[in-house]
GROMACS .gro file of C-alpha atoms in nm:
model
  188
    1MET     CA    1  -0.043   1.378   0.578
    2SER     CA    2   0.003   1.677   0.806
    3PRO     CA    3  -0.226   1.968   0.731
    4GLN     CA    4  -0.051   2.270   0.584
    5MET     CA    5  -0.123   2.609   0.738
    6ARG     CA    6  -0.171   2.931   0.542
    7THR     CA    7  -0.164   3.284   0.676
    8THR     CA    8  -0.457   3.502   0.570
    9ARG     CA    9  -0.437   3.874   0.491
   10SER     CA   10  -0.554   3.953   0.842
   11GLY     CA   11  -0.265   3.751   0.986
   12LYS     CA   12  -0.474   3.458   1.110
   13GLN     CA   13  -0.365   3.099   1.054
   14ARG     CA   14  -0.599   2.861   0.875
   15LEU     CA   15  -0.573   2.528   0.699
   16ALA     CA   16  -0.463   2.551   0.338
   17ARG     CA   17  -0.726   2.425   0.096
   18TYR     CA   18  -0.620   2.177  -0.162
   19ARG     CA   19  -0.730   2.201  -0.518
   20ALA     CA   20  -1.069   2.043  -0.471
   21VAL     CA   21  -1.135   1.889  -0.813
   22GLN     CA   22  -0.868   1.648  -0.928
   23TRP     CA   23  -0.966   1.522  -1.271
   24PRO     CA   24  -0.805   1.177  -1.247
   25MET     CA   25  -1.009   1.119  -0.931
   26VAL     CA   26  -1.325   1.248  -1.101
   27LEU     CA   27  -1.265   1.009  -1.391
   28LEU     CA   28  -1.211   0.715  -1.156
   29LEU     CA   29  -1.517   0.794  -0.944
   30ALA     CA   30  -1.731   0.846  -1.255
   31LEU     CA   31  -1.624   0.508  -1.395
   32VAL     CA   32  -1.701   0.339  -1.063
   33TRP     CA   33  -2.043   0.510  -1.062
   34TRP     CA   34  -2.104   0.396  -1.418
   35VAL     CA   35  -2.015   0.034  -1.342
   36LEU     CA   36  -2.217   0.025  -1.019
   37TRP     CA   37  -2.520   0.190  -1.183
   38GLY     CA   38  -2.529  -0.090  -1.438
   39THR     CA   39  -2.665   0.107  -1.733
   40TYR     CA   40  -2.396   0.211  -1.976
   41THR     CA   41  -2.557   0.520  -2.125
   42PRO     CA   42  -2.411   0.866  -2.177
   43PHE     CA   43  -2.668   1.001  -1.929
   44SER     CA   44  -2.550   0.767  -1.650
   45LEU     CA   45  -2.187   0.857  -1.726
   46LEU     CA   46  -2.273   1.227  -1.705
   47GLY     CA   47  -2.449   1.161  -1.375
   48GLY     CA   48  -2.135   0.986  -1.252
   49VAL     CA   49  -1.922   1.288  -1.344
   50VAL     CA   50  -2.161   1.522  -1.159
   51VAL     CA   51  -2.158   1.301  -0.850
   52ALA     CA   52  -1.778   1.268  -0.867
   53VAL     CA   53  -1.730   1.646  -0.885
   54LEU     CA   54  -1.966   1.691  -0.589
   55VAL     CA   55  -1.776   1.428  -0.389
   56CYS     CA   56  -1.446   1.600  -0.467
   57LEU     CA   57  -1.585   1.938  -0.362
   58VAL     CA   58  -1.738   1.811  -0.037
   59PHE     CA   59  -1.447   1.583   0.057
   60PRO     CA   60  -1.129   1.748  -0.078
   61LEU     CA   61  -0.819   1.532  -0.061
   62PRO     CA   62  -0.455   1.632  -0.085
   63PRO     CA   63  -0.314   1.583  -0.432
   64LEU     CA   64  -0.178   1.239  -0.504
   65ARG     CA   65   0.167   1.263  -0.656
   66LEU     CA   66   0.266   0.935  -0.810
   67GLU     CA   67   0.569   1.004  -1.019
   68MET     CA   68   0.673   0.653  -1.096
   69ARG     CA   69   0.789   0.454  -1.391
   70LEU     CA   70   0.648   0.109  -1.446
   71ARG     CA   71   0.915  -0.146  -1.536
   72PRO     CA   72   0.763  -0.448  -1.711
   73TRP     CA   73   1.018  -0.721  -1.636
   74PRO     CA   74   1.055  -0.643  -1.261
   75LEU     CA   75   0.673  -0.622  -1.244
   76VAL     CA   76   0.650  -0.973  -1.389
   77VAL     CA   77   0.908  -1.088  -1.131
   78LEU     CA   78   0.707  -0.920  -0.851
   79VAL     CA   79   0.381  -1.085  -0.955
   80ALA     CA   80   0.541  -1.427  -1.014
   81ARG     CA   81   0.722  -1.421  -0.679
   82PHE     CA   82   0.405  -1.305  -0.504
   83HIS     CA   83   0.213  -1.601  -0.647
   84PHE     CA   84   0.497  -1.836  -0.551
   85ASP     CA   85   0.493  -1.696  -0.195
   86ILE     CA   86   0.118  -1.750  -0.172
   87VAL     CA   87   0.146  -2.115  -0.279
   88VAL     CA   88   0.438  -2.191  -0.045
   89ALA     CA   89   0.278  -2.010   0.249
   90SER     CA   90  -0.055  -2.185   0.190
   91VAL     CA   91   0.115  -2.525   0.208
   92GLN     CA   92   0.304  -2.419   0.523
   93VAL     CA   93  -0.013  -2.291   0.693
   94ALA     CA   94  -0.201  -2.607   0.599
   95TRP     CA   95   0.082  -2.821   0.739
   96THR     CA   96   0.093  -2.616   1.059
   97THR     CA   97  -0.284  -2.644   1.092
   98LEU     CA   98  -0.290  -3.021   1.043
   99PHE     CA   99   0.023  -3.096   1.245
  100PRO     CA  100   0.074  -2.808   1.490
  101PRO     CA  101   0.408  -2.801   1.669
  102LYS     CA  102   0.407  -2.806   2.047
  103PRO     CA  103   0.400  -2.524   2.144
  104LEU     CA  104   0.285  -2.320   1.847
  105THR     CA  105   0.453  -1.982   1.881
  106ASN     CA  106   0.376  -1.668   1.689
  107ALA     CA  107   0.560  -1.340   1.676
  108LEU     CA  108   0.502  -0.974   1.610
  109VAL     CA  109   0.796  -0.860   1.399
  110GLY     CA  110   0.878  -0.494   1.349
  111VAL     CA  111   1.028  -0.411   1.009
  112ARG     CA  112   1.152  -0.065   0.919
  113LEU     CA  113   1.138  -0.018   0.545
  114ARG     CA  114   1.424   0.146   0.360
  115SER     CA  115   1.202   0.347   0.126
  116GLU     CA  116   1.044   0.676   0.233
  117SER     CA  117   0.756   0.643  -0.013
  118ASP     CA  118   0.401   0.609   0.116
  119PHE     CA  119   0.314   0.424  -0.204
  120VAL     CA  120   0.582   0.161  -0.139
  121LEU     CA  121   0.473   0.133   0.226
  122THR     CA  122   0.113   0.072   0.121
  123VAL     CA  123   0.190  -0.181  -0.154
  124VAL     CA  124   0.433  -0.377   0.065
  125ALA     CA  125   0.182  -0.385   0.353
  126GLU     CA  126  -0.089  -0.516   0.119
  127LEU     CA  127   0.131  -0.780  -0.041
  128VAL     CA  128   0.259  -0.905   0.295
  129SER     CA  129  -0.094  -0.923   0.436
  130LEU     CA  130  -0.222  -1.120   0.137
  131VAL     CA  131   0.030  -1.399   0.192
  132PRO     CA  132  -0.118  -1.662   0.427
  133GLY     CA  133   0.043  -1.688   0.769
  134SER     CA  134   0.136  -1.322   0.797
  135VAL     CA  135  -0.065  -1.007   0.844
  136VAL     CA  136   0.036  -0.646   0.895
  137VAL     CA  137  -0.127  -0.539   1.221
  138GLU     CA  138   0.015  -0.189   1.244
  139VAL     CA  139   0.184   0.066   1.022
  140HIS     CA  140   0.382   0.365   1.142
  141ARG     CA  141   0.389   0.613   0.860
  142GLY     CA  142   0.634   0.848   1.033
  143THR     CA  143   0.905   0.583   1.058
  144HIS     CA  144   0.788   0.374   0.760
  145SER     CA  145   0.764   0.069   0.983
  146LEU     CA  146   0.542  -0.235   0.951
  147PHE     CA  147   0.451  -0.466   1.236
  148VAL     CA  148   0.386  -0.812   1.097
  149HIS     CA  149   0.218  -1.094   1.287
  150ALA     CA  150   0.364  -1.424   1.166
  151ILE     CA  151   0.276  -1.779   1.268
  152ASP     CA  152   0.515  -2.058   1.366
  153VAL     CA  153   0.806  -1.835   1.461
  154ARG     CA  154   1.023  -2.034   1.701
  155ASN     CA  155   1.350  -1.843   1.739
  156ASP     CA  156   1.546  -1.534   1.642
  157ASP     CA  157   1.643  -1.687   1.308
  158ASP     CA  158   1.273  -1.718   1.215
  159VAL     CA  159   1.216  -1.355   1.319
  160GLU     CA  160   1.504  -1.246   1.096
  161ALA     CA  161   1.364  -1.459   0.810
  162VAL     CA  162   1.028  -1.277   0.836
  163ARG     CA  163   1.209  -0.942   0.836
  164GLN     CA  164   1.417  -1.037   0.531
  165ARG     CA  165   1.107  -1.156   0.341
  166VAL     CA  166   0.940  -0.818   0.397
  167LEU     CA  167   1.253  -0.628   0.291
  168ALA     CA  168   1.289  -0.848  -0.018
  169GLN     CA  169   0.925  -0.773  -0.105
  170GLU     CA  170   1.000  -0.402  -0.066
  171LYS     CA  171   1.298  -0.434  -0.302
  172ARG     CA  172   1.083  -0.608  -0.564
  173VAL     CA  173   0.816  -0.335  -0.537
  174VAL     CA  174   1.077  -0.060  -0.575
  175ASP     CA  175   1.231  -0.240  -0.873
  176ALA     CA  176   0.890  -0.285  -1.040
  177PHE     CA  177   0.760   0.068  -0.994
  178GLY     CA  178   1.091   0.254  -1.007
  179ASP     CA  179   1.196   0.605  -0.913
  180PHE     CA  180   1.192   0.531  -0.539
  181GLU     CA  181   1.512   0.539  -0.340
  182LEU     CA  182   1.615   0.284  -0.081
  183SER     CA  183   1.833   0.409   0.200
  184GLU     CA  184   2.172   0.241   0.227
  185GLU     CA  185   2.154   0.199   0.604
  186VAL     CA  186   2.033  -0.133   0.735
  187PRO     CA  187   1.694  -0.079   0.903
  188SER     CA  188   1.652  -0.214   1.252
   0.00000   0.00000   0.00000
């Protein structure tokens, strides 16, 4: 995220400060502290809140704006298809490992996502990387592009198949979490 500049009364430019204490983040950090501490007492929870507030004051982050609507049925479809992809890819990777084609060729496939959301970019990158045989090696946030390393890619049709799998995963993520727009133009 690009830093925002603010003009002071004297006319100098300085970085704008974000609201330092974000209560959802304090709650999350306090719960993590509580679980990691291992003693579930009010005193340890209070200590977690104090530590969380200090962390938020010392390391201020820009506000996280997640205005999304969870859609149950598309979420079930996303999770089911993700598990299906893992099983199929695991079998394919095992087959390729046991009986490698000569020559075994891999590819780095660039995929420009249609959504402008950082949330969608992050979730798609994670889901693609968790499927065996593919890993996201680079992300360009400015263009919302993923660069995916895929194994056993022999020709242009296989490259296009990898690209279409990533775009289909993006569509399922957008359907499941809603309120994100996909551009109508075909990404290159």
